[in-house]
mmCIF file of C-alpha atoms in Angstrom:
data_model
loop_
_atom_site.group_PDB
_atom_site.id
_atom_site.type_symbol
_atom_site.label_atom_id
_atom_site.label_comp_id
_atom_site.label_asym_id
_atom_site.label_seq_id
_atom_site.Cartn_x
_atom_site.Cartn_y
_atom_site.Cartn_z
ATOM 1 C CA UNK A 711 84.703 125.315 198.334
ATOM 2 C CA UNK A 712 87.390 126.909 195.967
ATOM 3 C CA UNK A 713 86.726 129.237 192.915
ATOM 4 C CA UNK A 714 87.022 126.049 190.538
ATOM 5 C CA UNK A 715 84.633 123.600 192.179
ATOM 6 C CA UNK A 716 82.350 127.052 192.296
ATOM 7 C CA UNK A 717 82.646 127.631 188.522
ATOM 8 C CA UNK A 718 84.868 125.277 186.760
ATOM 9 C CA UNK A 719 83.765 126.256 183.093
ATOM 10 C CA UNK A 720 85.525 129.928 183.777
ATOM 11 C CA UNK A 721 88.465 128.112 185.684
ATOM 12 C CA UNK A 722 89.098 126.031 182.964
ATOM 13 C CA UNK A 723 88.967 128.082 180.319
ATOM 14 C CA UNK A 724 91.219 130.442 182.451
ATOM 15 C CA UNK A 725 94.018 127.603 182.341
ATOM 16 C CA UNK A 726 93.395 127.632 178.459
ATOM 17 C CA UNK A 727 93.689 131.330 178.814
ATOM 18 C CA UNK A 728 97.259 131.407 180.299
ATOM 19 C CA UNK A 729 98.121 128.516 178.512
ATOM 20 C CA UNK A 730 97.161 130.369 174.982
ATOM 21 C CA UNK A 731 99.006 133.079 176.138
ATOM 22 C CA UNK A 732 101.835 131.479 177.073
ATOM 23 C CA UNK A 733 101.762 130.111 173.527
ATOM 24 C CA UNK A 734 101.825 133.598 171.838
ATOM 25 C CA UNK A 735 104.860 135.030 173.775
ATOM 26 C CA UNK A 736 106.685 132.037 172.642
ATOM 27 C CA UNK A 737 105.862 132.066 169.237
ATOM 28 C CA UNK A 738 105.969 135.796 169.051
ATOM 29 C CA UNK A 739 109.689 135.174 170.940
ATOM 30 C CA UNK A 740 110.658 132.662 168.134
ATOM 31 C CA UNK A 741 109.594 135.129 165.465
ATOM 32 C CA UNK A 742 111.698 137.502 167.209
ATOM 33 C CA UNK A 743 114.490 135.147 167.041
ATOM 34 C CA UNK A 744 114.179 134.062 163.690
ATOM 35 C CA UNK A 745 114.192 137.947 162.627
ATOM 36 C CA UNK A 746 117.410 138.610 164.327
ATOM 37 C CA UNK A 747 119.019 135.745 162.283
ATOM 38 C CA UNK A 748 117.582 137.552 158.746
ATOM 39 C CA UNK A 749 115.209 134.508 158.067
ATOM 40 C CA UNK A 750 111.666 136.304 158.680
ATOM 41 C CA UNK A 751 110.562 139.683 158.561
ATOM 42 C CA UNK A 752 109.294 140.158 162.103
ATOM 43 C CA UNK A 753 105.834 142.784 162.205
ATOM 44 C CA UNK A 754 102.937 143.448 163.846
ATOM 45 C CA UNK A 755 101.179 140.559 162.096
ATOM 46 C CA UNK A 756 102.955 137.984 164.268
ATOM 47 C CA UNK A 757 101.117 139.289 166.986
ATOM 48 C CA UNK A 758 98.490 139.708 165.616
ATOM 49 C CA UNK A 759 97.629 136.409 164.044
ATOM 50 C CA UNK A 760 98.982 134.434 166.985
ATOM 51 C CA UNK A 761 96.287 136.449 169.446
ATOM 52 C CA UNK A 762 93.386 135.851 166.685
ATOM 53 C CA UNK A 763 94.466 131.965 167.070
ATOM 54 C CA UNK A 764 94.642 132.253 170.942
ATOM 55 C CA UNK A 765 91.566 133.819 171.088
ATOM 56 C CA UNK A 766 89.644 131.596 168.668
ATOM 57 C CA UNK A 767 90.999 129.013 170.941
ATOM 58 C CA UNK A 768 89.899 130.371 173.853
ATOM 59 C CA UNK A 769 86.071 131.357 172.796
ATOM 60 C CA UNK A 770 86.262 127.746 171.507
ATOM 61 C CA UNK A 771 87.100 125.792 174.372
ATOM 62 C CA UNK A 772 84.396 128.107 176.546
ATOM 63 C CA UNK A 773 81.759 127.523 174.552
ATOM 64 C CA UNK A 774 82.291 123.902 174.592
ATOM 65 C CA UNK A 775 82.601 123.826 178.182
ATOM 66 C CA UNK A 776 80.091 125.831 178.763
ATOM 67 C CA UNK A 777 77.230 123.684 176.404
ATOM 68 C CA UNK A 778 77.860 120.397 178.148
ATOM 69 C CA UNK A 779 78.136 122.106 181.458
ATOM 70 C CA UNK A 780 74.440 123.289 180.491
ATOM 71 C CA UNK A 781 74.032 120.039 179.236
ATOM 72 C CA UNK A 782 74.711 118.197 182.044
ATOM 73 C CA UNK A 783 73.173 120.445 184.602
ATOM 74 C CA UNK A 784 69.874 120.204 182.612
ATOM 75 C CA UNK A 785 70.289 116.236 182.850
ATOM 76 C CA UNK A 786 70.945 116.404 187.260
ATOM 77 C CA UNK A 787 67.565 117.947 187.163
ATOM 78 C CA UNK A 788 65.783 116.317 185.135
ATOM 79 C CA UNK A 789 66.931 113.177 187.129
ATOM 80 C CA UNK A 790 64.982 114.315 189.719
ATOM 81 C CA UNK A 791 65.653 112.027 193.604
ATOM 82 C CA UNK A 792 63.176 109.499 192.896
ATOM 83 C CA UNK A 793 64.455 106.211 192.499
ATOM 84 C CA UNK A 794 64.380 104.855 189.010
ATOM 85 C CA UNK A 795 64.008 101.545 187.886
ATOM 86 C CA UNK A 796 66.601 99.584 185.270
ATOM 87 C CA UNK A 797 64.181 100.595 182.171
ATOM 88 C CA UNK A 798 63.697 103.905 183.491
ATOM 89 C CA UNK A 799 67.820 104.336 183.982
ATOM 90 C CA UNK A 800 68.359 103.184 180.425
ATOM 91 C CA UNK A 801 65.959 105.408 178.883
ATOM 92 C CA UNK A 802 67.055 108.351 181.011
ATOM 93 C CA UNK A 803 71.174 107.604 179.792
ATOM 94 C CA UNK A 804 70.135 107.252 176.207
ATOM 95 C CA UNK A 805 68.175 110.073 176.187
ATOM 96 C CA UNK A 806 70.610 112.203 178.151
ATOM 97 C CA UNK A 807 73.636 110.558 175.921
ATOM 98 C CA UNK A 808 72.011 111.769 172.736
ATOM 99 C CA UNK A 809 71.395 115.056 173.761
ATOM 100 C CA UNK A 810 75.947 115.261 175.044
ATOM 101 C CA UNK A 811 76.453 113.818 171.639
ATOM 102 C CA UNK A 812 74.533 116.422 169.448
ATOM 103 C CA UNK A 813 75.757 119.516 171.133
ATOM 104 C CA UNK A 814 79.624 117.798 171.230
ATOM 105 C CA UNK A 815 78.782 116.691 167.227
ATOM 106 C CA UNK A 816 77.700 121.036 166.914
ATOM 107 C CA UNK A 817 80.233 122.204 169.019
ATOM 108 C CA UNK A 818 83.274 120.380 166.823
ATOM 109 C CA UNK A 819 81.216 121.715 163.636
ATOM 110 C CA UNK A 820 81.368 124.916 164.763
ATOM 111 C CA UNK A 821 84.926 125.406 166.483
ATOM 112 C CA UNK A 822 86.686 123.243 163.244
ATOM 113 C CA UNK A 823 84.353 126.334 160.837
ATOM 114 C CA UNK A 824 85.672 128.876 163.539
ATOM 115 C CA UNK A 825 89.436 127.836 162.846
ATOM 116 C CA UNK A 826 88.984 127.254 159.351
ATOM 117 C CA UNK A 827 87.792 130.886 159.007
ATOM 118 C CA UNK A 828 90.553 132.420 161.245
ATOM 119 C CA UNK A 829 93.252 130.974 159.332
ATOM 120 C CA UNK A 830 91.411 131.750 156.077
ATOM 121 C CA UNK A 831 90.863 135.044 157.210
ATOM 122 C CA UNK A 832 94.807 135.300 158.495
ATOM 123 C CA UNK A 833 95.655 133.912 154.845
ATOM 124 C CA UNK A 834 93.630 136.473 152.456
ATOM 125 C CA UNK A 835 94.209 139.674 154.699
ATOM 126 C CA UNK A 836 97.670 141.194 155.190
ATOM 127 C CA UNK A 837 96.676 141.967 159.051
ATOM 128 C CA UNK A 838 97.994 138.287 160.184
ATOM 129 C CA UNK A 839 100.677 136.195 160.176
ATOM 130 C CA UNK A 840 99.183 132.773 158.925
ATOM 131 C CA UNK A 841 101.809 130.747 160.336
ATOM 132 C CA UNK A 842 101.272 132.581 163.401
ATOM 133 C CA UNK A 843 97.630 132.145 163.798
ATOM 134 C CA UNK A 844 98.273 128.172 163.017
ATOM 135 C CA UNK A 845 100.238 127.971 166.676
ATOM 136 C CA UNK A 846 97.987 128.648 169.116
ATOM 137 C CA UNK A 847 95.201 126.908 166.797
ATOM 138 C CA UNK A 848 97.276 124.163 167.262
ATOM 139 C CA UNK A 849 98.189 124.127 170.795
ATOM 140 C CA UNK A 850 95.219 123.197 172.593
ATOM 141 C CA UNK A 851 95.436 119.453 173.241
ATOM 142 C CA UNK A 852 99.602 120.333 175.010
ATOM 143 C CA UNK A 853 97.911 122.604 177.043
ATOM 144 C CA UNK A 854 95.023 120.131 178.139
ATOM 145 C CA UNK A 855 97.429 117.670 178.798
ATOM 146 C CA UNK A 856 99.836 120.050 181.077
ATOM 147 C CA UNK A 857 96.781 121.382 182.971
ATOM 148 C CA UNK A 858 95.766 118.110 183.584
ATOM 149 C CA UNK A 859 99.224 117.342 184.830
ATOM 150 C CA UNK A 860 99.079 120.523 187.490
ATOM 151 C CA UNK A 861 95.740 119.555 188.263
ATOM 152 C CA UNK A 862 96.921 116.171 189.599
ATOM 153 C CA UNK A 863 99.108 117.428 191.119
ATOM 154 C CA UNK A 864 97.673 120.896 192.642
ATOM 155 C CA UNK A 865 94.701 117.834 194.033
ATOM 156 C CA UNK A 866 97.940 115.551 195.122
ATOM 157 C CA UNK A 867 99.771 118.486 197.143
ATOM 158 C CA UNK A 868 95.915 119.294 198.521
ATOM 159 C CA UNK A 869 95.452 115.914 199.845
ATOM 160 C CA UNK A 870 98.941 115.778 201.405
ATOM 161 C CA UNK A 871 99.781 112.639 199.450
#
């Protein structure tokens, strides 16, 4: 059994992780870039506000993970082994559905506040780069979608396909 079948809420949010970061060196690089050209004043605040968006991100996507990982750990034991009848399956999914759908429905309430008050909070204070915050804060579905990729394919070289 590897480390991410073990604990795949940390794993996960590791890829996030190293995909967040990867996200502030390149924005931080671009800033760099643009500086050297004269068209922004590079500073600490580029830094700054992209790591407050990286790790909004971050504490985001674990806490989601992390509630329907609860959630659906609570739901394999409340199964039980017994076998269950087509009334008793239905009434078990709804349940089990409804309780996935309020913590997703809280969850998205409170990472959309969370990002709302990081880029308020990199707007009002002279500590962050707004436009550097926005990035990572907006980076989250690319990375999904390349760790997916490398997870196919990380399962495709482990099957010898």
């Amino acid at each position: 059994m590897n480390t991410n079948e073990k604990n795949p809420v940390l794993y996960e949010t590791l890829r996030v992780l190293v995909g967040e970061v990867i996200v502030v060196v390149l924005t931080v690089g671009v800033f760099l870039l643009l500086d050297l050209f004269s068209l922004v004043d590079f500073s600490y605040t580029v830094i700054t506000g992209a790591a407050l968006g990286a790790l909004v991100i971050v504490l985001n996507f674990f806490f989601l993970a992390r509630s329907t990982d609860k959630i659906a750990l609570e739901a394999m034991a409340a199964r039980g082994v017994g076998e269950m009848d087509e009334e008793e399956i239905e009434k078990f999914t709804k349940e089990q559905s409804a309780k996935m759908n309020n913590a997703i429905k809280l969850s998205f309430l409170l990472r959309t506040g969370s990002m709302l008050v990081a880029l308020i909070v990199a707007l009002i204070t002279p500590y962050f780069n707004a436009i550097a915050t926005l990035v990572p804060l907006l980076m989250l579905r690319p990375i999904l979608t390349v760790s997916g990729l490398l997870r196919r394919k990380e399962d495709v070289d482990a099957t010898g396909d």
